[in-house]
mmCIF file of C-alpha atoms and ligand atoms in Angstrom:
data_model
loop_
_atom_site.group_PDB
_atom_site.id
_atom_site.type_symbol
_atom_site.label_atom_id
_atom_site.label_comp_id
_atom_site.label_asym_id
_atom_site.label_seq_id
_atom_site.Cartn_x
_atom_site.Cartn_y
_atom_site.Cartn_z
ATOM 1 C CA UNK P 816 1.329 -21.827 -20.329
ATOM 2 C CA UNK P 817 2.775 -22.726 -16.833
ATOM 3 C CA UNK P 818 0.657 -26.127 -14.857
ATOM 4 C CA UNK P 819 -0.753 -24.380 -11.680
ATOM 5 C CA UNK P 820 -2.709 -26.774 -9.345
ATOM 6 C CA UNK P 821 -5.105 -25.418 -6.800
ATOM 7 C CA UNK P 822 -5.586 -27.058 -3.109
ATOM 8 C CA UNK P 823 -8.013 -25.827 -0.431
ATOM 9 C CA UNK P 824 -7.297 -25.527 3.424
ATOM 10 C CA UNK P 825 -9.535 -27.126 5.336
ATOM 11 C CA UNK P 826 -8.533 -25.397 8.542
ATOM 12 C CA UNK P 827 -5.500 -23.849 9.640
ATOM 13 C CA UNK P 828 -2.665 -26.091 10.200
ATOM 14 C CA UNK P 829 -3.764 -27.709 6.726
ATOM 15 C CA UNK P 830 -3.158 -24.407 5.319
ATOM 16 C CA UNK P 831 0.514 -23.857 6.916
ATOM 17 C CA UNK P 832 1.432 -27.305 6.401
ATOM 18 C CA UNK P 833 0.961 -26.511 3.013
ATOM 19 C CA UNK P 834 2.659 -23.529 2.962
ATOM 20 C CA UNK P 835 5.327 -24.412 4.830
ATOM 21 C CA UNK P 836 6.287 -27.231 2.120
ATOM 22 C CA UNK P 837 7.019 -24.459 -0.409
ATOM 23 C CA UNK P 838 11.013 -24.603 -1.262
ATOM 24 C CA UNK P 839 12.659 -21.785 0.433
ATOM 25 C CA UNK P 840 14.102 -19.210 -2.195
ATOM 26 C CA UNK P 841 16.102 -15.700 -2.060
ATOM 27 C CA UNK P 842 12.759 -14.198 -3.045
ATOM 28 C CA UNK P 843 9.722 -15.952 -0.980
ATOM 29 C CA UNK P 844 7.435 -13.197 -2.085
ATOM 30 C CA UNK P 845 7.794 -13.511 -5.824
ATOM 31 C CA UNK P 846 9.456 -17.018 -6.868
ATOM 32 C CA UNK P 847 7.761 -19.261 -3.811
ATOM 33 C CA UNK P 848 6.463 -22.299 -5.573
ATOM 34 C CA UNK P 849 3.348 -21.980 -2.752
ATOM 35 C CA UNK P 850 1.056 -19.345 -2.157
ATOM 36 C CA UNK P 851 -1.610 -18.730 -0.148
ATOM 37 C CA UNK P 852 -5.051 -17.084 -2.136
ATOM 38 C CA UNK P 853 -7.566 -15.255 0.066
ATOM 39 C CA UNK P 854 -9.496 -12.615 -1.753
ATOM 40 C CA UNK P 855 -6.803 -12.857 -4.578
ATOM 41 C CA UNK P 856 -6.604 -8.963 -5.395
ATOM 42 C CA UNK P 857 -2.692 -8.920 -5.452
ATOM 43 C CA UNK P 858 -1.563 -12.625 -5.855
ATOM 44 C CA UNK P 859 -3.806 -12.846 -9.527
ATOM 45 C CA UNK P 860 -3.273 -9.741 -10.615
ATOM 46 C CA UNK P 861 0.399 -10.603 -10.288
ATOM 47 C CA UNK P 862 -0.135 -13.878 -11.732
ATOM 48 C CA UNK P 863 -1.490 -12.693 -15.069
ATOM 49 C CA UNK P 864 1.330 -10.209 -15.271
ATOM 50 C CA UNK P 865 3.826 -13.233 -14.533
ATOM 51 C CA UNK P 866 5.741 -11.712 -11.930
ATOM 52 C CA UNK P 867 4.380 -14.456 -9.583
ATOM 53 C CA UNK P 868 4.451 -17.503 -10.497
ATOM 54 C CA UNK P 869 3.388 -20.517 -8.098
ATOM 55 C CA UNK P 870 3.533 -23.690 -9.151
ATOM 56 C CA UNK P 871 0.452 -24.677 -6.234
ATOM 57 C CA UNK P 872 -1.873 -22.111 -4.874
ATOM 58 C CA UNK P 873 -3.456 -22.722 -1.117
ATOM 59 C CA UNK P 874 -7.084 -21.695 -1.039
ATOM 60 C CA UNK P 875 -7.195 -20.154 3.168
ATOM 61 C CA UNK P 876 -10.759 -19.128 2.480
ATOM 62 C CA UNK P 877 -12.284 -22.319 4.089
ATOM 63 C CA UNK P 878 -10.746 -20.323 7.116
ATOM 64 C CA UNK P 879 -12.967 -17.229 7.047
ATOM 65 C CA UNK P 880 -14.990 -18.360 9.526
ATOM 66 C CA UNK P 881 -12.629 -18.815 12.443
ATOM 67 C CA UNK P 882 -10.125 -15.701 11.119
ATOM 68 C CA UNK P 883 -12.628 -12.810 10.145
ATOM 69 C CA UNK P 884 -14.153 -11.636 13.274
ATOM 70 C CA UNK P 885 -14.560 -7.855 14.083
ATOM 71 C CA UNK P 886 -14.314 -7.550 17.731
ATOM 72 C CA UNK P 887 -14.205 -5.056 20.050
ATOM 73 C CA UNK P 888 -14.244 -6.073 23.710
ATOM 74 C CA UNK P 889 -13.620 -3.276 26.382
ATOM 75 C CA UNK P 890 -10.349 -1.659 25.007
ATOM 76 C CA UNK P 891 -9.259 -3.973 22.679
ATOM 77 C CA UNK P 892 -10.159 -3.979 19.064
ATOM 78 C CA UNK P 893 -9.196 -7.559 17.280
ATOM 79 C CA UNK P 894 -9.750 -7.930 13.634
ATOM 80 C CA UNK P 895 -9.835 -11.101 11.566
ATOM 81 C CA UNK P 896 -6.846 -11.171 8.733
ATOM 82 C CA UNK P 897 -9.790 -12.622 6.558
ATOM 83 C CA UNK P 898 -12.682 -9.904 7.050
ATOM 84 C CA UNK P 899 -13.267 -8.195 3.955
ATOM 85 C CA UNK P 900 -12.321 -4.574 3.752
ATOM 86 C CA UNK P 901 -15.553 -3.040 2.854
ATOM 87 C CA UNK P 902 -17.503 -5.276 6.079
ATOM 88 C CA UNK P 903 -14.340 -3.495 8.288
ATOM 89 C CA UNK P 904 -14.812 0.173 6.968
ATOM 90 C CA UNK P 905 -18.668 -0.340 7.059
ATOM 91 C CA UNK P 906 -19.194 -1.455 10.645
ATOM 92 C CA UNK P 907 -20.169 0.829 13.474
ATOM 93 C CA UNK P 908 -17.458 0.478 15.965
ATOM 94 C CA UNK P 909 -14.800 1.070 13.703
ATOM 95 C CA UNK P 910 -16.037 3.931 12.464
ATOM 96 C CA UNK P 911 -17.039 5.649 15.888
ATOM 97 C CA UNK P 912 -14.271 4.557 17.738
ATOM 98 C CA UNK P 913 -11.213 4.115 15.135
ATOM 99 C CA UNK P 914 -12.449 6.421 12.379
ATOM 100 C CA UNK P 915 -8.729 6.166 10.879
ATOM 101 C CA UNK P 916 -9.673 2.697 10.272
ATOM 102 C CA UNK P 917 -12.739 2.938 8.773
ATOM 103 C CA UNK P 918 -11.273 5.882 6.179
ATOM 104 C CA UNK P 919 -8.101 4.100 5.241
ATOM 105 C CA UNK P 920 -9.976 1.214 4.398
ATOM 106 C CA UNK P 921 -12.717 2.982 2.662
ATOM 107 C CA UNK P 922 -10.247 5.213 0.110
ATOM 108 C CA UNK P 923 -8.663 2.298 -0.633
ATOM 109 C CA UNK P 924 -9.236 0.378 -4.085
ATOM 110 C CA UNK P 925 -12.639 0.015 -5.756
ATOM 111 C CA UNK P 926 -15.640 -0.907 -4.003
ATOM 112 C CA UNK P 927 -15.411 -4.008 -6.001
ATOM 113 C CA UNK P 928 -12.034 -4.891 -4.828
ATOM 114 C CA UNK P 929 -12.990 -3.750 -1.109
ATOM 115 C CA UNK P 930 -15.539 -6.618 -1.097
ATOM 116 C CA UNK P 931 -12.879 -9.168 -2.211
ATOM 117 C CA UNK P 932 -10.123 -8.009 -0.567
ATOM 118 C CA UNK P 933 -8.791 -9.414 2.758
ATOM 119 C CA UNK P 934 -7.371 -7.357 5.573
ATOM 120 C CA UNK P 935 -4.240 -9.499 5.588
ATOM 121 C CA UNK P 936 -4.002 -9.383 1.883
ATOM 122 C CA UNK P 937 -4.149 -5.872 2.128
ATOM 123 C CA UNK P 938 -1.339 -4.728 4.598
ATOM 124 C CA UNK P 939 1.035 -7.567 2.350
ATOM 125 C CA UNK P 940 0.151 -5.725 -1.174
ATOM 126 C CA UNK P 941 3.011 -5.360 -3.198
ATOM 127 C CA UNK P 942 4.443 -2.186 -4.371
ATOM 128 C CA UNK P 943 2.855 -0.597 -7.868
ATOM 129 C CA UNK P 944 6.552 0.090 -8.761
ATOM 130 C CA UNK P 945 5.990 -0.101 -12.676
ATOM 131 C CA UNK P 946 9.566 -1.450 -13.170
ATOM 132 C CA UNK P 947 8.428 -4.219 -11.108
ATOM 133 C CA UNK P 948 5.512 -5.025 -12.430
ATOM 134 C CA UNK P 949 6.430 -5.452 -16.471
ATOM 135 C CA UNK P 950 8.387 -8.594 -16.708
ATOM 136 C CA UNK P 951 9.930 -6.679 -19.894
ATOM 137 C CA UNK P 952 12.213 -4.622 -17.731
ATOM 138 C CA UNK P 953 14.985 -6.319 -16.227
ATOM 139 C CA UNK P 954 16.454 -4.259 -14.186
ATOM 140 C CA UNK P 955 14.588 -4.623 -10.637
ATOM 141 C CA UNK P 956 16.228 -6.122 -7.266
ATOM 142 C CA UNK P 957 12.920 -6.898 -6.261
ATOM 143 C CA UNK P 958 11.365 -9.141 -8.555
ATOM 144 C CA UNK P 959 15.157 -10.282 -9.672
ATOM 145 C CA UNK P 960 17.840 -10.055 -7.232
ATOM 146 C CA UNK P 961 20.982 -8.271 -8.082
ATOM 147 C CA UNK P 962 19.772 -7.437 -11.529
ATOM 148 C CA UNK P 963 19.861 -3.314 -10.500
ATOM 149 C CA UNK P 964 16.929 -1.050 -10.284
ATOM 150 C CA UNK P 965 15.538 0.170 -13.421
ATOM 151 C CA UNK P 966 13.659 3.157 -11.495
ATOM 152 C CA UNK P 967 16.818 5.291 -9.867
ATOM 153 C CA UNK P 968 17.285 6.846 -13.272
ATOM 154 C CA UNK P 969 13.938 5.947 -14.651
ATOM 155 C CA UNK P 970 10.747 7.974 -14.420
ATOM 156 C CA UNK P 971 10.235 7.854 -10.458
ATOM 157 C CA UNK P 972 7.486 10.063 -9.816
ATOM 158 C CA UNK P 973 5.404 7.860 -7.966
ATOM 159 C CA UNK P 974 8.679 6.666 -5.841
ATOM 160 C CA UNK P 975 9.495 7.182 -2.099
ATOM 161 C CA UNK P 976 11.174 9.908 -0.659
ATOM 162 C CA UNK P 977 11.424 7.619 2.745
ATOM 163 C CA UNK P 978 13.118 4.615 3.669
ATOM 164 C CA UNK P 979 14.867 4.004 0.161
ATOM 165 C CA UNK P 980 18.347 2.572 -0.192
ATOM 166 C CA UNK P 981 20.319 2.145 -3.338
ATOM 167 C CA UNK P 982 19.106 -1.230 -4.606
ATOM 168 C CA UNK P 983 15.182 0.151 -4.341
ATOM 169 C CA UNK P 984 13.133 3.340 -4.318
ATOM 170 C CA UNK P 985 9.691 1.637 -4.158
ATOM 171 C CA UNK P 986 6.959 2.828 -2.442
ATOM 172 C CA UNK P 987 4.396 1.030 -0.115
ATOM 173 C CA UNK P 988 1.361 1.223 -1.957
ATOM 174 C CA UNK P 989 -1.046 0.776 0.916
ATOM 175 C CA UNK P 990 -3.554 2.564 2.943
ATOM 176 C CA UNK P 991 -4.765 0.693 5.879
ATOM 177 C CA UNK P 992 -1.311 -0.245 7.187
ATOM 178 C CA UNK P 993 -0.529 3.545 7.975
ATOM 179 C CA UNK P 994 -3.581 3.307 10.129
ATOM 180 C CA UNK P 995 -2.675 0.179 11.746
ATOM 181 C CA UNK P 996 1.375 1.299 12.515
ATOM 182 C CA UNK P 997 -0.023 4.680 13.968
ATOM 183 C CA UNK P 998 -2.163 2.877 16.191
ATOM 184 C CA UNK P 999 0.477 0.315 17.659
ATOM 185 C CA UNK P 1000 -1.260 -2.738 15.988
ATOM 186 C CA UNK P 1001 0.129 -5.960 16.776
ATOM 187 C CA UNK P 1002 -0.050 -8.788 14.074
ATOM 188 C CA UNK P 1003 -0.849 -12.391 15.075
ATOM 189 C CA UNK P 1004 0.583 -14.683 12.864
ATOM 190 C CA UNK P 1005 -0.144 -18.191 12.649
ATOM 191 C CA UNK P 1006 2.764 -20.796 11.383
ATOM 192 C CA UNK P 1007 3.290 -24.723 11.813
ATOM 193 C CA UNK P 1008 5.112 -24.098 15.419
ATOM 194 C CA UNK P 1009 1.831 -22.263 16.475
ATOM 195 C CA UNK P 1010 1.297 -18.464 16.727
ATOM 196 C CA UNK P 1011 3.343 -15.684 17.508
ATOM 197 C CA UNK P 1012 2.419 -11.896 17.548
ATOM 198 C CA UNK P 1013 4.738 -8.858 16.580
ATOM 199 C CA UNK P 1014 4.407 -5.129 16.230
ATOM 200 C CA UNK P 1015 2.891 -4.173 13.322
ATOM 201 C CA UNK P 1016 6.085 -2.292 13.023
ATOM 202 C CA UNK P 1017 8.374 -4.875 12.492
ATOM 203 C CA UNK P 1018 6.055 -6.354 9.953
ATOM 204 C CA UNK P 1019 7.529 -4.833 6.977
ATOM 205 C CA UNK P 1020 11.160 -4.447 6.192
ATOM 206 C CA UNK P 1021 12.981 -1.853 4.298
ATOM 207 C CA UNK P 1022 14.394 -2.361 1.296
ATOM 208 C CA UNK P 1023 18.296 -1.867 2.449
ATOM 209 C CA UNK P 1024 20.137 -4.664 0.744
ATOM 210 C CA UNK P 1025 17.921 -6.857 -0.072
ATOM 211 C CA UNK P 1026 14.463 -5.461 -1.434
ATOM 212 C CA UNK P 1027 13.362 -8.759 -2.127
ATOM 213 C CA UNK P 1028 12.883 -9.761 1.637
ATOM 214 C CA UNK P 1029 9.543 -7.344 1.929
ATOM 215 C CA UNK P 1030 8.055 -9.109 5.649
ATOM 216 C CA UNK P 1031 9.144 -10.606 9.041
ATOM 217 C CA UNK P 1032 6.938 -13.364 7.480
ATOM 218 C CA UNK P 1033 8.823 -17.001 7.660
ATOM 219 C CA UNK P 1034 7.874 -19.057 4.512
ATOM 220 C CA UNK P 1035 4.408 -20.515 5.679
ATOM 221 C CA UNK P 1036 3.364 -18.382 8.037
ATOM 222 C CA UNK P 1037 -0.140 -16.784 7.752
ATOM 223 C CA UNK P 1038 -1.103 -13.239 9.537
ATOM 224 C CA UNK P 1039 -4.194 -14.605 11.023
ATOM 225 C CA UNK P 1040 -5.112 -11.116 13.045
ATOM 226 C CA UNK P 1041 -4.469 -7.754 14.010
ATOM 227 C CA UNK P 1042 -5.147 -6.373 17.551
ATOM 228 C CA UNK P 1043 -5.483 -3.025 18.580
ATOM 229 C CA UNK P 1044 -5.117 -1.748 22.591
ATOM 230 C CA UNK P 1045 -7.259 1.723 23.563
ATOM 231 C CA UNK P 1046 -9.522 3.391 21.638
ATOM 232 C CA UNK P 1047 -8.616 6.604 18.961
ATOM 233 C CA UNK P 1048 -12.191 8.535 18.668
ATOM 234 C CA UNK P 1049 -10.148 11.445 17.212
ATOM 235 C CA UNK P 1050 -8.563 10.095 14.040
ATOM 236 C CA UNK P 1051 -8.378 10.834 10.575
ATOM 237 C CA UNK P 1052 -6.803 9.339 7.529
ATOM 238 C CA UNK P 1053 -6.063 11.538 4.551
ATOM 239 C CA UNK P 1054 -5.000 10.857 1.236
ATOM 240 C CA UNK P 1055 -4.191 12.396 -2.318
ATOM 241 C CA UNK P 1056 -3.997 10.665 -5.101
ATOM 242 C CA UNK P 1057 -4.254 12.129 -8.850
ATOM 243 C CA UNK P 1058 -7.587 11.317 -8.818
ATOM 244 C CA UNK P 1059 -10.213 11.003 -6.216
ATOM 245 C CA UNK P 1060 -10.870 7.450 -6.990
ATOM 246 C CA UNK P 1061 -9.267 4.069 -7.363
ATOM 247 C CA UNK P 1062 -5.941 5.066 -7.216
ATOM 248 C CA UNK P 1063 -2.946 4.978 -4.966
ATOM 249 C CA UNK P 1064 -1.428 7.904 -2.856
ATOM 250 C CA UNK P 1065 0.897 10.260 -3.721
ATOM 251 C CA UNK P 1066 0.885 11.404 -0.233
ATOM 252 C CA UNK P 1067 -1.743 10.290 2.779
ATOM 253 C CA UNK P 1068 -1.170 10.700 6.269
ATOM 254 C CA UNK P 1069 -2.904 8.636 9.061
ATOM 255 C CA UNK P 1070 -3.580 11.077 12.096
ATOM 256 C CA UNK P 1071 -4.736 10.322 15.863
ATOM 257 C CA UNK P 1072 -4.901 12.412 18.546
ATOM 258 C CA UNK P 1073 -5.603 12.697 21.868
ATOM 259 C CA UNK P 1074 -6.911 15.987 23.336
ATOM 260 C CA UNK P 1075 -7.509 17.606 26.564
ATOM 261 C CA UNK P 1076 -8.908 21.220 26.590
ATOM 262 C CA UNK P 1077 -7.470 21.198 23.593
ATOM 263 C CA UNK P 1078 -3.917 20.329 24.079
ATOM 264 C CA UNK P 1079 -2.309 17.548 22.673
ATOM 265 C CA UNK P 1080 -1.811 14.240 24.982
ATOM 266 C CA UNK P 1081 -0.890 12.164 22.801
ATOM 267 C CA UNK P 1082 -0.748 11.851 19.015
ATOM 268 C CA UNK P 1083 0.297 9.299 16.237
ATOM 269 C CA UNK P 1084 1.361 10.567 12.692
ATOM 270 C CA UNK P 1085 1.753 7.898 10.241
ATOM 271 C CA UNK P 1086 2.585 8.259 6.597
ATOM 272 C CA UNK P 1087 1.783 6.655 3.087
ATOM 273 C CA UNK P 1088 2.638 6.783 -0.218
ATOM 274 C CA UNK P 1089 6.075 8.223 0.134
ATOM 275 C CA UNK P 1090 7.845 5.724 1.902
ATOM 276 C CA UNK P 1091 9.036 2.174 1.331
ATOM 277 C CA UNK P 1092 7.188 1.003 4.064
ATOM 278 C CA UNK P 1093 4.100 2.271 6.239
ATOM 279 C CA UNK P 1094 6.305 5.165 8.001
ATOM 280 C CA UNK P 1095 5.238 5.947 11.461
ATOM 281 C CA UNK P 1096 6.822 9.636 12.010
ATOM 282 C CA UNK P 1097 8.029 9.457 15.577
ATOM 283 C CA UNK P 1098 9.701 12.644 15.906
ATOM 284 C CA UNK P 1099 6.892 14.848 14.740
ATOM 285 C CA UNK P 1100 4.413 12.731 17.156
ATOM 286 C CA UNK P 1101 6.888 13.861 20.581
ATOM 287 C CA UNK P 1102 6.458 17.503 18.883
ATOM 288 C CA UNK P 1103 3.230 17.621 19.216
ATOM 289 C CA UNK P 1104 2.549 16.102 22.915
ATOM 290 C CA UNK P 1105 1.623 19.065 25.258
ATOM 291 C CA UNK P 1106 0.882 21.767 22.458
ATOM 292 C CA UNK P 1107 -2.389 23.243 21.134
ATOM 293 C CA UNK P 1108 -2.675 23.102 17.504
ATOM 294 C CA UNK P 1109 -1.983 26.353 15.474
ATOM 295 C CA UNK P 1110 -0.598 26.593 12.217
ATOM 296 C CA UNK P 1111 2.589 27.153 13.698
ATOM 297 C CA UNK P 1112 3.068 23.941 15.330
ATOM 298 C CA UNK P 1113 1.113 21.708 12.403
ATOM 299 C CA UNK P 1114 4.025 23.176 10.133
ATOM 300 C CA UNK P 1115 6.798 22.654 12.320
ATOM 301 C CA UNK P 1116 5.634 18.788 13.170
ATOM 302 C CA UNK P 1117 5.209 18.877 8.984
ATOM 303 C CA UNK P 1118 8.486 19.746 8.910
ATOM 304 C CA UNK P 1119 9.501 17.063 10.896
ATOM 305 C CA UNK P 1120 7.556 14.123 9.923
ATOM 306 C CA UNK P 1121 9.839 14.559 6.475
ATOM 307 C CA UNK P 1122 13.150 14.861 8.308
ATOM 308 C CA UNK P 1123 15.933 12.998 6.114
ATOM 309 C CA UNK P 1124 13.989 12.736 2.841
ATOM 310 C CA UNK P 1125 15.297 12.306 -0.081
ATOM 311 C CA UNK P 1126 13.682 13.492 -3.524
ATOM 312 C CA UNK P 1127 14.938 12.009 -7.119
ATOM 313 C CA UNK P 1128 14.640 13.553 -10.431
ATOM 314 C CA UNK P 1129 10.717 13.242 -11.040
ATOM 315 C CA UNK P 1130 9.234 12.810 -7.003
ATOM 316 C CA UNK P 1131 10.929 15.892 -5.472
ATOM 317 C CA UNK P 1132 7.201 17.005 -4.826
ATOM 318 C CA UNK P 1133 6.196 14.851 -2.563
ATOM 319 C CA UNK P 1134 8.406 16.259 0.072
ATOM 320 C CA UNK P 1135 6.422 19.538 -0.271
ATOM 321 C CA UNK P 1136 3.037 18.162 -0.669
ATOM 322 C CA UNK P 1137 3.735 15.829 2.124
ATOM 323 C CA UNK P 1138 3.965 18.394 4.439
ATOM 324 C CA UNK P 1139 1.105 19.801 3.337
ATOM 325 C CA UNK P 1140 -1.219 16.604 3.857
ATOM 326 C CA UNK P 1141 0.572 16.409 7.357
ATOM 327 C CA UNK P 1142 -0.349 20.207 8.304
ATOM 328 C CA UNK P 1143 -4.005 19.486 6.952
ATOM 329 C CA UNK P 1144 -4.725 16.463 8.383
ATOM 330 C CA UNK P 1145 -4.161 17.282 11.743
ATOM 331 C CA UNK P 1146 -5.942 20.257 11.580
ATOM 332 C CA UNK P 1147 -8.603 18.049 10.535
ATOM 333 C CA UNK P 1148 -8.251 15.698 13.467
ATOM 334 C CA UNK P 1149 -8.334 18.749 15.600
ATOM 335 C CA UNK P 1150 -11.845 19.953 14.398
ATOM 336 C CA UNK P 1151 -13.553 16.547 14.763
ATOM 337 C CA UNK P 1152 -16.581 16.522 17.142
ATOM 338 C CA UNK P 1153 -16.233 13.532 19.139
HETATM 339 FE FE1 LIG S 1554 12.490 -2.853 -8.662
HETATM 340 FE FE2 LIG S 1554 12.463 -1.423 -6.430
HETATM 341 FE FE3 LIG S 1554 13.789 -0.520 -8.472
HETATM 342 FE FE4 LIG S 1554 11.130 -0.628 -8.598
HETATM 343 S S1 LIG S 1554 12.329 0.643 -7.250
HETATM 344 S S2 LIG S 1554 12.611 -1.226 -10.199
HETATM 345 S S3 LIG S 1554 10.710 -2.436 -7.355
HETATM 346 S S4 LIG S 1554 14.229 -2.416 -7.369
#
């Protein structure tokens, strides 16, 4: 039995003050002595598995108040880090206006867990890698730096095929940040200096040589929102899983386009559960500005979306269904009546 003691934020520089007294460490994510709990999906599943273990956990729910606003003014779509996933995917904007949104969210998890969940929480989820998450093993540069990685010879079906290196083959598990990176989100973050906002692109980090270091997230800070410019009517998020529910993808892809008489303006391809990080495909997006959709061109920006990847001994497939999920879903994008 490890001593944990529990404080609650009363408001939001109590909460980074806090934070920002945890001791730094080569692995913030796993061995900080401080964490922040908000709907607690990740940090106590984690917990009871003991692969985190804080010695103090900050309560930021006193801030839901202030940080869980949905709010759409003109162009701009600003969401709370704290709004619960099922209020997001359940309210009427998002789902005529960023429909990508509202599905992401709404394949994601249980409804159970939706309810708890926070948007922040979410996009910060840590990877499902099951080397990583039994203590037993201990071979995993993630969870234990330099100790090797138990899943480059072990069974990595569920791996990436994107974005590895050789210290870690873990995929992102999540669904809402492939939305958010195809979209151009930019994440507000809130830290004892003040706030600062990034791309949601340079919010997660590849594993390269050091797989512990998961975020552009200094030890304290807090993502307090995530802002959204223009609006993406025509936008889909697909995902398949081994089952239809409650389970993570094997391959999803978040699509949004932009049509006029039917050719392509602008588009954003995004993918998920084959990379080690939400994977915006760039070159299949400039494929696709200025051409009507036919089979043709949905396999040849497939094709492209998995330029460079790299399949292992038991997740060779995912390349091929990949492609697949890329092909369909923006087929499916195509056909939407907006
Ligand atoms: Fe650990 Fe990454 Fe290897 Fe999984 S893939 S065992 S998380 S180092």
């Amino acid at each position: 039995m490890r001593p944990i003691s529990y404080r609650r934020a009363t408001d939001a520089q109590s909460a980074v003050q806090a934070l920002a007294s945890a001791a730094e460490t080569n692995n913030p994510l796993t061995d900080a002595s401080i964490q922040p709990l908000a709907g607690g999906t990740t940090l106590l599943d984690l917990m009871k598995l003991d692969v985190m273990r804080p010695a103090v956990i900050v309560d930021i729910n006193p801030l839901t108040k202030s940080w869980s606003a949905i709010n759409l003014d003109g162009r701009k779509l600003k969401l709370g880090s704290l709004a619960r996933m099922s209020d997001v995917a359940a309210n009427p904007d998002i789902q005529r206006h960023y429909p990508v949104i509202a599905d992401s969210l709404k394949l994601a998890a249980s409804p159970q867990l939706r309810n708890m969940a926070s948007l922040g929480g979410n996009v910060l989820q840590r990877t499902r890698c099951t080397y990583f998450r039994d203590v037993s093993y201990e071979q995993c540069n993630k969870r234990s730096p330099g100790s090797g990685c138990a899943a480059m010879d072990g069974f990595n079906r569920a791996h990436a095929v994107l974005g590895a290196s050789d210290q870690c083959i873990a995929t992102y598990p999540g669904d809402f940040a492939q939305a958010l990176i195809a979209l151009d989100a930019t994440v507000e973050i809130t830290g004892k200096s003040g706030v600062r906002n990034i791309s949601f692109a340079d919010l997660h980090k590849a594993p390269g040589s050091s797989p512990q270091i998961e975020t552009a997230l200094m030890p304290g800070e807090l993502i307090s929102a995530f802002s959204i410019e223009g609006r993406w009517p025509r936008s889909t998020y697909l995902k398949v899983r081994d089952r239809q529910s409650y389970e993570f993808a094997l391959s999803s892809v978040a699509i949004a386009l932009d049509l006029q008489d039917g050719t392509v303006r602008d588009a954003r391809v995004a993918l998920g559960g084959v990379a080690t990080i939400p994977w915006r495909a760039r070159e299949a997006e400039a494929l696709l500005k200025g051409q009507k959709l036919d089979d043709a061109v949905a396999s040849e920006v497939a094709e492209a979306a998995f330029e460079g990847a790299i399949g292992r001994k038991h997740n060779e497939f995912k390349i091929a269904l990949g492609k697949r999920v890329v092909s369909r879903a923006l087929h499916q994008a195509a056909a939407m009546e907006i």
